[in-house]
mmCIF file of C-alpha atoms in Angstrom:
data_model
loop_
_atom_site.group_PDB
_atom_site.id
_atom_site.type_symbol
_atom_site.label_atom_id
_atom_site.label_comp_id
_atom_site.label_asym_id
_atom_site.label_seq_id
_atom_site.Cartn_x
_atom_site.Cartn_y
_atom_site.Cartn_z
ATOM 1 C CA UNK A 1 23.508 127.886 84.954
ATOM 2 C CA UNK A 2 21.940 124.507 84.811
ATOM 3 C CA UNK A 3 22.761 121.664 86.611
ATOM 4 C CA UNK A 4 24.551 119.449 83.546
ATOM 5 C CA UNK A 5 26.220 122.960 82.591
ATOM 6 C CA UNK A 6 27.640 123.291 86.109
ATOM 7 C CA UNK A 7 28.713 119.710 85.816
ATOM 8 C CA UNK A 8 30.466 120.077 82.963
ATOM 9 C CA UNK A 9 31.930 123.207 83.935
ATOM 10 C CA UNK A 10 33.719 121.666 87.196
ATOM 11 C CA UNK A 11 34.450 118.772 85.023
ATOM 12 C CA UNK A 12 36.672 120.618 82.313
ATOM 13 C CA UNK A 13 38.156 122.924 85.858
ATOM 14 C CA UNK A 14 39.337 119.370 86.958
ATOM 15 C CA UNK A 15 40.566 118.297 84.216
ATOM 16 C CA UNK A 16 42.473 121.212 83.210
ATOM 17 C CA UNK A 17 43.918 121.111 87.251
ATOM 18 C CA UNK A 18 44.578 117.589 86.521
ATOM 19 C CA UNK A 19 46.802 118.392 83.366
ATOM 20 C CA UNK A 20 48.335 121.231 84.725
ATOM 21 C CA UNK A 21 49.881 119.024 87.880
ATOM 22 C CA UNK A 22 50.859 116.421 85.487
ATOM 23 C CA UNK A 23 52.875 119.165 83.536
ATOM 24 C CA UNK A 24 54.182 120.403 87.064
ATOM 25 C CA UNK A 25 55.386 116.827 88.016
ATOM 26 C CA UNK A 26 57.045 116.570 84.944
ATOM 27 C CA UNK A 27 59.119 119.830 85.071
ATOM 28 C CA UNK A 28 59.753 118.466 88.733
ATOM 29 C CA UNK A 29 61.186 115.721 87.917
ATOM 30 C CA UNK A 30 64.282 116.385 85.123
ATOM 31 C CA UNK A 31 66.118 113.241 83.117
ATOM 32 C CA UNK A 32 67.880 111.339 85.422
ATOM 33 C CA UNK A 33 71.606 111.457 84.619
ATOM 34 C CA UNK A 34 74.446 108.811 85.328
ATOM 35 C CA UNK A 35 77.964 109.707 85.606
ATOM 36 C CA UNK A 36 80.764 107.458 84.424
ATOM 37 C CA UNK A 37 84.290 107.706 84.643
ATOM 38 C CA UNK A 38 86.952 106.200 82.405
ATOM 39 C CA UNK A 39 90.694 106.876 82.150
ATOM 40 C CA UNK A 40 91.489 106.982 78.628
ATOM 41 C CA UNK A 41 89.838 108.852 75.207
ATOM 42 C CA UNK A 42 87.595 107.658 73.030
ATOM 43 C CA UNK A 43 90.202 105.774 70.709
ATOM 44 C CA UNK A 44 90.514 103.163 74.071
ATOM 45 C CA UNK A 45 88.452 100.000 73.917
ATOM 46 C CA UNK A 46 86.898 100.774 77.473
ATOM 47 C CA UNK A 47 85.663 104.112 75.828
ATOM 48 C CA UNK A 48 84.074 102.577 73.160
ATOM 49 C CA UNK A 49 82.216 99.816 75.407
ATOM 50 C CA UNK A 50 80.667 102.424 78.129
ATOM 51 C CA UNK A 51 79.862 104.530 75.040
ATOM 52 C CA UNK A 52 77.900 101.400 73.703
ATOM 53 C CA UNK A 53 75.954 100.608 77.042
ATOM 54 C CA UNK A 54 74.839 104.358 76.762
ATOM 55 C CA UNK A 55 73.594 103.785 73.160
ATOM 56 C CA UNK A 56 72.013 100.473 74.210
ATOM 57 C CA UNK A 57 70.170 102.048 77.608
ATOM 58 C CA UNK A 58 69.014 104.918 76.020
ATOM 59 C CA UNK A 59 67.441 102.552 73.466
ATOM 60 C CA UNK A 60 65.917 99.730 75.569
ATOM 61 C CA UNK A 61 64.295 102.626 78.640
ATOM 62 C CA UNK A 62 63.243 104.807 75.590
ATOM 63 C CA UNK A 63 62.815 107.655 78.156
ATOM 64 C CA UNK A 64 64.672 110.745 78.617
ATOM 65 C CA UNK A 65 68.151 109.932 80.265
ATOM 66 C CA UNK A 66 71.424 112.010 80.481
ATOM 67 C CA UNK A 67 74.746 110.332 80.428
ATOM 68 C CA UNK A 68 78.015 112.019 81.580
ATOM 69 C CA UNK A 69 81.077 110.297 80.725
ATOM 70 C CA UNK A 70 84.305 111.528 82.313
ATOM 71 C CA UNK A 71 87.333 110.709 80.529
ATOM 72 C CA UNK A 72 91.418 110.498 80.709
ATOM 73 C CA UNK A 73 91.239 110.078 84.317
ATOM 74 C CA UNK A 74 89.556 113.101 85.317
ATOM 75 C CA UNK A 75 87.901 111.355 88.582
ATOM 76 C CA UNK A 76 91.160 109.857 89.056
ATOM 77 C CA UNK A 77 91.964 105.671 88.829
ATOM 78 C CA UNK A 78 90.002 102.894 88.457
ATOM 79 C CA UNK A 79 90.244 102.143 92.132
ATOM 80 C CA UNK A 80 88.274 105.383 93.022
ATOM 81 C CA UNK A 81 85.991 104.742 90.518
ATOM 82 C CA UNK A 82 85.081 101.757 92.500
ATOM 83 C CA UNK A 83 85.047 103.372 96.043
ATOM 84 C CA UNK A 84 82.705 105.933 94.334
ATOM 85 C CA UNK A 85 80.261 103.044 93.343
ATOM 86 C CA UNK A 86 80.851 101.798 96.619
ATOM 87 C CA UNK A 87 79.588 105.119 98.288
ATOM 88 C CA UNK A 88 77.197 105.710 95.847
ATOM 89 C CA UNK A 89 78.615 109.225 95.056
ATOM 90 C CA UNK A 90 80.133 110.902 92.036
ATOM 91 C CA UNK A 91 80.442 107.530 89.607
ATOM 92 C CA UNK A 92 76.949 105.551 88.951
ATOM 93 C CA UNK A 93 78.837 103.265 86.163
ATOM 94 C CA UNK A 94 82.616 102.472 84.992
ATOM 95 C CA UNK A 95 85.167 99.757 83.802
ATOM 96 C CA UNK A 96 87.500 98.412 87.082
ATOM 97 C CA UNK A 97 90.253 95.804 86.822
ATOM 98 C CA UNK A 98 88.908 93.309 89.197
ATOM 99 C CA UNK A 99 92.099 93.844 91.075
ATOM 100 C CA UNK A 100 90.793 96.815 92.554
ATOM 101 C CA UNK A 101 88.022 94.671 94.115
ATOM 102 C CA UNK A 102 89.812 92.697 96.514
ATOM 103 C CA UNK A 103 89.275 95.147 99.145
ATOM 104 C CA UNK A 104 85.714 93.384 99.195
ATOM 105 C CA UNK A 105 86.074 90.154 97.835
ATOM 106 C CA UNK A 106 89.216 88.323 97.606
ATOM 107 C CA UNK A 107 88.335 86.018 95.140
ATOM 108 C CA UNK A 108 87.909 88.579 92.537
ATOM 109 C CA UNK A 109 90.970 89.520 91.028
ATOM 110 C CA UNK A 110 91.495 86.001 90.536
ATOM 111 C CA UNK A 111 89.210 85.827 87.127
ATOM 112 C CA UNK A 112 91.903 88.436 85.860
ATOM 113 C CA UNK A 113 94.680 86.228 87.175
ATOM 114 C CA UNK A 114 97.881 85.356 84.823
ATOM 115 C CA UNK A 115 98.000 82.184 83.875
ATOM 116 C CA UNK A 116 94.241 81.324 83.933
ATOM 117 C CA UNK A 117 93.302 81.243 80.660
ATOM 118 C CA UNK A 118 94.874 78.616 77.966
ATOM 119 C CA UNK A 119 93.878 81.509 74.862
ATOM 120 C CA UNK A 120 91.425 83.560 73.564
ATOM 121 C CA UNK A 121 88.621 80.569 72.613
ATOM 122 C CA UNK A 122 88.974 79.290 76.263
ATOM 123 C CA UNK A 123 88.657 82.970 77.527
ATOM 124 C CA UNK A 124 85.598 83.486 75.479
ATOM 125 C CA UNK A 125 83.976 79.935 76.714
ATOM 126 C CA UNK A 126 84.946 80.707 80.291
ATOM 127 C CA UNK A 127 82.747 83.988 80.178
ATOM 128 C CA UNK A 128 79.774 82.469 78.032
ATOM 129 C CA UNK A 129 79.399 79.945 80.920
ATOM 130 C CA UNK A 130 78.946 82.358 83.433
ATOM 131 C CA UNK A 131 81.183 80.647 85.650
ATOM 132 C CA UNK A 132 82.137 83.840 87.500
ATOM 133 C CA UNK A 133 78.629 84.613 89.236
ATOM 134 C CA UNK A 134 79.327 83.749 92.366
ATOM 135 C CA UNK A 135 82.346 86.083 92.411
ATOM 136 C CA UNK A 136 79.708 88.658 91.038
ATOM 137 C CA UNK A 137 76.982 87.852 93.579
ATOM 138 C CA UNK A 138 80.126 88.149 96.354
ATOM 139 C CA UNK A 139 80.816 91.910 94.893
ATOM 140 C CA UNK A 140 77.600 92.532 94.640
ATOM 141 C CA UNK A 141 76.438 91.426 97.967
ATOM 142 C CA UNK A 142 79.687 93.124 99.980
ATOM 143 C CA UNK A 143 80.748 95.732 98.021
ATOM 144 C CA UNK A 144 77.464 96.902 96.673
ATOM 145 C CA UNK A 145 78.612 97.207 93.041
ATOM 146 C CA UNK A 146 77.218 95.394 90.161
ATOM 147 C CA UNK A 147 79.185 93.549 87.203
ATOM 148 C CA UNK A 148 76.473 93.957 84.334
ATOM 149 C CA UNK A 149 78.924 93.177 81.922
ATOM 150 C CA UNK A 150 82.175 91.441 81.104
ATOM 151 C CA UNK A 151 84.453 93.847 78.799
ATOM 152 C CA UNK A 152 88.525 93.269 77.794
ATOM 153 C CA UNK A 153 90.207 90.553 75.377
ATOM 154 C CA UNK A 154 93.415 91.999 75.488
ATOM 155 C CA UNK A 155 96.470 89.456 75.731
ATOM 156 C CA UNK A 156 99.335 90.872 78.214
ATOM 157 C CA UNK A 157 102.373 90.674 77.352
ATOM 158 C CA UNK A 158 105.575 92.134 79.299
ATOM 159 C CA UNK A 159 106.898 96.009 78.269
ATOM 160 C CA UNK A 160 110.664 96.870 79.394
ATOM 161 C CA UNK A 161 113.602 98.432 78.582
ATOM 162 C CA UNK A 162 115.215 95.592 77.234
ATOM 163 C CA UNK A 163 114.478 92.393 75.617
ATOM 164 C CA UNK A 164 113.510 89.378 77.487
ATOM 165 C CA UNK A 165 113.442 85.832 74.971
ATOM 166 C CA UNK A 166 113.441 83.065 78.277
ATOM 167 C CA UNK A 167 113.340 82.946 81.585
ATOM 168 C CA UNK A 168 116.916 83.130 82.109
ATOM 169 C CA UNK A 169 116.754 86.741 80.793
ATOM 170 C CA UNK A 170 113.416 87.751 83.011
ATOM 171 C CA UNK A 171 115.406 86.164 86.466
ATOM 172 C CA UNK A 172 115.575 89.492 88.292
ATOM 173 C CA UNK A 173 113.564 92.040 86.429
ATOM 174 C CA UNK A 174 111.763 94.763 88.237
ATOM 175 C CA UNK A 175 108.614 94.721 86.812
ATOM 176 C CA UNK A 176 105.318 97.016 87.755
ATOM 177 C CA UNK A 177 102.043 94.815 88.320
ATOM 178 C CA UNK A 178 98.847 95.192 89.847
ATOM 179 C CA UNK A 179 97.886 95.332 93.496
ATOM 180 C CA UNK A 180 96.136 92.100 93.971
ATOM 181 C CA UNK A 181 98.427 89.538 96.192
ATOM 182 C CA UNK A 182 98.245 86.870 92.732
ATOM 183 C CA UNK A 183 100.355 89.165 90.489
ATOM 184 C CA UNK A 184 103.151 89.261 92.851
ATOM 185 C CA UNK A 185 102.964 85.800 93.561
ATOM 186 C CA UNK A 186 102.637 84.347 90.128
ATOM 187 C CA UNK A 187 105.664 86.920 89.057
ATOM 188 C CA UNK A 188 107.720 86.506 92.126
ATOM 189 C CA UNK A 189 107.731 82.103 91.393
ATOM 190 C CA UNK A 190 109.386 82.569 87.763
ATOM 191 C CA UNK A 191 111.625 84.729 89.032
ATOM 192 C CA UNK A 192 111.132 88.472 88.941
ATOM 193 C CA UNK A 193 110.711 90.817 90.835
ATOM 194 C CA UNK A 194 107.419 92.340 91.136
ATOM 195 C CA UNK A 195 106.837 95.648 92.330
ATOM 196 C CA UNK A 196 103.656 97.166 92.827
ATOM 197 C CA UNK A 197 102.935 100.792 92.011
ATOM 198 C CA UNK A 198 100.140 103.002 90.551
ATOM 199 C CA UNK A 199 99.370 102.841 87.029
ATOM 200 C CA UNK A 200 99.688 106.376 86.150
ATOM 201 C CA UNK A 201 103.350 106.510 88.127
ATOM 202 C CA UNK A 202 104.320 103.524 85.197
ATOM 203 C CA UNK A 203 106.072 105.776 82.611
ATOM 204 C CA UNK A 204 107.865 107.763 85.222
ATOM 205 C CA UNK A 205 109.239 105.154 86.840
ATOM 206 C CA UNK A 206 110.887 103.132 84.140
ATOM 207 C CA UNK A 207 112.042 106.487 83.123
ATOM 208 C CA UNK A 208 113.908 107.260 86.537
ATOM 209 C CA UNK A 209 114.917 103.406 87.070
ATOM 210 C CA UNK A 210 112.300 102.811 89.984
ATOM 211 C CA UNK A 211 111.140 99.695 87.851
ATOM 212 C CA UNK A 212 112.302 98.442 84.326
ATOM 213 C CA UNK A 213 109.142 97.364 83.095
ATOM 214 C CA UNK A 214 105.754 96.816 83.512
ATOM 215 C CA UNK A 215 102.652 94.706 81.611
ATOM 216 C CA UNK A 216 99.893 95.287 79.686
ATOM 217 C CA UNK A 217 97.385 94.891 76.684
ATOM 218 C CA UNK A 218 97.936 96.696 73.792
ATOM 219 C CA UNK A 219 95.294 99.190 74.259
ATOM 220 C CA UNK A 220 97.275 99.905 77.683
ATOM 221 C CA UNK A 221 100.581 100.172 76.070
ATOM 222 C CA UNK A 222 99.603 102.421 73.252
ATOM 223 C CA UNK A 223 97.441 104.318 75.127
ATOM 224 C CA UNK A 224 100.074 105.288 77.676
ATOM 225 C CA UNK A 225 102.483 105.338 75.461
ATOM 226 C CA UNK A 226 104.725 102.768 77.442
ATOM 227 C CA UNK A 227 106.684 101.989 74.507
ATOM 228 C CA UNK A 228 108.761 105.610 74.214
ATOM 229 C CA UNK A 229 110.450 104.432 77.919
ATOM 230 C CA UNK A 230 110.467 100.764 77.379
ATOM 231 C CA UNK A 231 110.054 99.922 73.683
ATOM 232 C CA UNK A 232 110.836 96.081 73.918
ATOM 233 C CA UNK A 233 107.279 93.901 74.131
ATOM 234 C CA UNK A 234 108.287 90.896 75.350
ATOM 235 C CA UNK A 235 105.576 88.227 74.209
ATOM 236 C CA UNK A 236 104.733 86.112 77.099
ATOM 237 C CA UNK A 237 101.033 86.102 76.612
ATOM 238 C CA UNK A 238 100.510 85.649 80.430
ATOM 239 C CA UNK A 239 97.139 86.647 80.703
ATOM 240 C CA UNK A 240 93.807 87.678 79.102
ATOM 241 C CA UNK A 241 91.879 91.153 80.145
ATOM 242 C CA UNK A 242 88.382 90.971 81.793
ATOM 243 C CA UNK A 243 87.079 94.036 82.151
ATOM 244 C CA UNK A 244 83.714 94.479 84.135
ATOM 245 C CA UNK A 245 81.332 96.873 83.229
ATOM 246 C CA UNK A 246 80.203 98.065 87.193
ATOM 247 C CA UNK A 247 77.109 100.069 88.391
ATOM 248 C CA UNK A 248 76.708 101.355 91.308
ATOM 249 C CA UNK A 249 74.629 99.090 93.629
ATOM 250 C CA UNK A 250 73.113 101.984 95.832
ATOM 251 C CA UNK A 251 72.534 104.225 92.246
ATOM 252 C CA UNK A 252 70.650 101.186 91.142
ATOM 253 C CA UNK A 253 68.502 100.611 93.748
ATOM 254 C CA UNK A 254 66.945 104.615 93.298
ATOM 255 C CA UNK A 255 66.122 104.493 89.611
ATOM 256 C CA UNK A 256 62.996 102.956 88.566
ATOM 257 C CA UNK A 257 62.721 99.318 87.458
ATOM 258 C CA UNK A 258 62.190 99.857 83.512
ATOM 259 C CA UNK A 259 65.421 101.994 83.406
ATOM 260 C CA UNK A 260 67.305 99.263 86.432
ATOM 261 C CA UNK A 261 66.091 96.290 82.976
ATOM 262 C CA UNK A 262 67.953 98.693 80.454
ATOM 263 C CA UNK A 263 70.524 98.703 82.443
ATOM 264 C CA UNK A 264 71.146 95.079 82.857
ATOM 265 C CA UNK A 265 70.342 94.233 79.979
ATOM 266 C CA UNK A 266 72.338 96.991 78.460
ATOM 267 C CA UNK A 267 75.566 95.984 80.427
ATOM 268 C CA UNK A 268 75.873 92.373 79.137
ATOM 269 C CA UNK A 269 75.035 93.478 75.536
ATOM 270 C CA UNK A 270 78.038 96.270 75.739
ATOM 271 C CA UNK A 271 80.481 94.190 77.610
ATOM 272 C CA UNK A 272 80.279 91.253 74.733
ATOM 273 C CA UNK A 273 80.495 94.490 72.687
ATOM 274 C CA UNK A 274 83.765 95.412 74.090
ATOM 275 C CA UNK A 275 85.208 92.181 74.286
ATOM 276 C CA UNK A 276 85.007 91.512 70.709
ATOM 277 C CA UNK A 277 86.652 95.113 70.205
ATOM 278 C CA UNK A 278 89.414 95.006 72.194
ATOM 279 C CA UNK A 279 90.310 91.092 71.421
ATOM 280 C CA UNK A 280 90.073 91.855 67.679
ATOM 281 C CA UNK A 281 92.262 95.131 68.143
ATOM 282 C CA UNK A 282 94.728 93.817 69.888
ATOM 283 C CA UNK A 283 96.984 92.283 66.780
ATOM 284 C CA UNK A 284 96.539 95.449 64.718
ATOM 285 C CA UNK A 285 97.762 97.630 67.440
ATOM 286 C CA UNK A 286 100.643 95.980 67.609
ATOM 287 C CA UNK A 287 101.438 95.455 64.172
ATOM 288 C CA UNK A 288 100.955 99.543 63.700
ATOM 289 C CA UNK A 289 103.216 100.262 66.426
ATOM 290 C CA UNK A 290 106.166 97.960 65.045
ATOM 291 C CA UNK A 291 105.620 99.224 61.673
ATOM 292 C CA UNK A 292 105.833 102.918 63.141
ATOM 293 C CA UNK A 293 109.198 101.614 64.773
ATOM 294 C CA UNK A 294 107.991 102.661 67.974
ATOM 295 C CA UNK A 295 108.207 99.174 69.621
ATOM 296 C CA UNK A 296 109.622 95.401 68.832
ATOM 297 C CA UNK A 297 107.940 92.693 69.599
ATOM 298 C CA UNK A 298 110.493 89.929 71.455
ATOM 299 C CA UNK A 299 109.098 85.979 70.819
ATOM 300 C CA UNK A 300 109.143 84.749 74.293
ATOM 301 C CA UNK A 301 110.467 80.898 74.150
ATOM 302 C CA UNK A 302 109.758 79.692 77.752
ATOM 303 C CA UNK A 303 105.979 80.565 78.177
ATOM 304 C CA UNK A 304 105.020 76.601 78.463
ATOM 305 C CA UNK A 305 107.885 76.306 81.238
ATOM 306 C CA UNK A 306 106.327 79.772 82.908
ATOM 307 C CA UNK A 307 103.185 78.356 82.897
ATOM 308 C CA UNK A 308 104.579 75.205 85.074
ATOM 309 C CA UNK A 309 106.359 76.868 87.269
ATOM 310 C CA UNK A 310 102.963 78.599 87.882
ATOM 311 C CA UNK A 311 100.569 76.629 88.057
ATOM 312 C CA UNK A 312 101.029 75.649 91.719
ATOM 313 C CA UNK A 313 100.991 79.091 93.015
ATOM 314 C CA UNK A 314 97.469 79.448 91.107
ATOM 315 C CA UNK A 315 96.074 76.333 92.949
ATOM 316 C CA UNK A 316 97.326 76.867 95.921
ATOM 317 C CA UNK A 317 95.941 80.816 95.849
ATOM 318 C CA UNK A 318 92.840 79.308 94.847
ATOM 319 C CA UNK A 319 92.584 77.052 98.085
ATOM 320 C CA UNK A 320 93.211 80.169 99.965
ATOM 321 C CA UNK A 321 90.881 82.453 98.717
ATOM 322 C CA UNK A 322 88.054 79.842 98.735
ATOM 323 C CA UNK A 323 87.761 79.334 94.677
ATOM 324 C CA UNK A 324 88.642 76.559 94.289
ATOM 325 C CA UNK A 325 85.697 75.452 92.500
ATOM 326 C CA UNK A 326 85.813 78.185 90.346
ATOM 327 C CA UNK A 327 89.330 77.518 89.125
ATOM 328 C CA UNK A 328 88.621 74.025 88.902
ATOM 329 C CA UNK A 329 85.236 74.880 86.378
ATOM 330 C CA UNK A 330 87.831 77.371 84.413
ATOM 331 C CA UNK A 331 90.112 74.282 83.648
ATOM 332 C CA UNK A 332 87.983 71.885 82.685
ATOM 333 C CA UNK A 333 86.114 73.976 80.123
ATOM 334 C CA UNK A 334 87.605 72.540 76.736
#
């Protein structure tokens, strides 16, 4: 053989090794897939929005990727979602109450505080200002999650087993709400009486008298079906949803940095999604459910007084918690 055909021979050997380890590598190394974890169906807003950041990631890393969404609660409550993130095991991406943060950063739950928001076009200018990154950076920095995105919009209004127009007919009531100290506080000062339980031991326990009512966004009460124990929505409007979209902080940190850009990119994209969803939902849920004659919806007269009689508990929280620059920038956005 001469010298250019023996060249050529070791040449096309080489190159056929060379093609044969690139096919190896790639059956080594499958799609990546991400688990999330939700705890409603499809019909939920929250569905719809993690649904959305899968479209949206699959698009903008245009690589092979494998998402597994687990629904109706099947990895249990939002709060173990977020210890999973935390650990970095079984959940890589979810929607948590920023209640369940507070564990980690006790400025948190207060973006999702009652009484913070004057309505929806305030809401929506609070979030477009990004004027909760430093409680972002704090979560991101202790509890190693991420908040890629900012889902929610619903308007919370008060569920129970009988109608509440005014204070006067509130003074007393023993009403479910989250586990973050601000709930309790803000519900204790116009004069109920919070209590705080899980959210999946709601319905039961207006049902056996535990509690008489609880609150929520429509999504929330339909979804649950709150309204077959405690059909009466009372309408104080005391606070507006934000959702975050999380990731997993220690997930993040494995996957390679074209897919970690989707992903960011993704999350804000699909939380503005989610926002408009659930905001723009919110009316028509209710209006179905009344028609259906499955709830009433009570006009609340005293929300201006609640408000008030509020107000000082959410400075003085504030103060304590160290945001007290944060709730100042949420006021005086116009």
């Amino acid at each position: 053989m001469s010298k250019s055909g023996s060249g050529l021979g070791r040449r096309t050997f080489a190159a056929a090794v060379a093609l044969a380890g690139v096919s190896m590598t790639a059956f080594a190394q499958p799609a990546i897939t991400l688990h999330g974890a939700v705890q409603f169906n499809d019909d939920h807003a929250f569905n719809k929005s993690l649904l959305k950041f899968e479209e949206l990631v699959k698009k903008y890393y245009g690589k092979p990727i494998n998402f597994v969404l687990h629904r109706n609660s099947t990895l249990g409550l939002e709060k173990d979602y977020f210890a999973y993130m935390n650990q970095g095991i079984s959940v890589d991406y979810g929607i948590v109450s920023p209640a369940h943060m507070s564990t980690f950063s006790k400025a948190a739950p207060f973006i999702d505080a009652p009484f913070l928001f004057r309505d929806l076009a305030h809401w929506n200018k609070v979030l477009d200002a990004d004027v909760l990154k430093p409680i972002a950076d704090e979560v991101a920095q202790k509890a190693e999650v991420m908040l890629i995105g900012y889902a929610g919009g619903g308007t919370r209004n008060i569920f129970a087993n009988k109608p509440a127009r005014n204070l006067a007919e509130l003074k007393g009531l023993k009403v479910r709400v989250q586990g973050a100290p601000i709930w309790s506080r803000t519900f204790a000062a116009v004069g109920m009486a919070p209590t705080v339980i899980a959210y999946n031991e709601v319905y039961n326990g207006i049902q056996n008298g535990v509690i008489a009512a609880g609150e929520n966004e429509a999504a929330g009460v339909e979804q649950m079906k709150f309204f077959e124990v405690a059909p009466n929505l009372n309408m104080t409007q005391h606070a507006i949803t934000i959702r975050p979209i999380c990731f997993s902080g220690k997930t993040f940190a494995k996957l390679p940095p074209d897919l970690q850009a989707a992903i960011v990119r993704a999350g804000k994209e699909a939380g503005a999604y989610g926002r408009q969803i659930e905001s723009s939902e919110d009316t028509a849920k209710l209006e179905a459910l009344e028609k259906a004659g499955k709830l009433k919806r009570v006009p609340f007269a005293d929300r201006a007084q609640m408000q008030s009689m509020v107000d000082p508990v959410m400075a003085a929280y504030a103060k304590e918690i160290g945001a007290e620059a944060i709730h100042a920038k949420i006021l005086s956005i116009k």
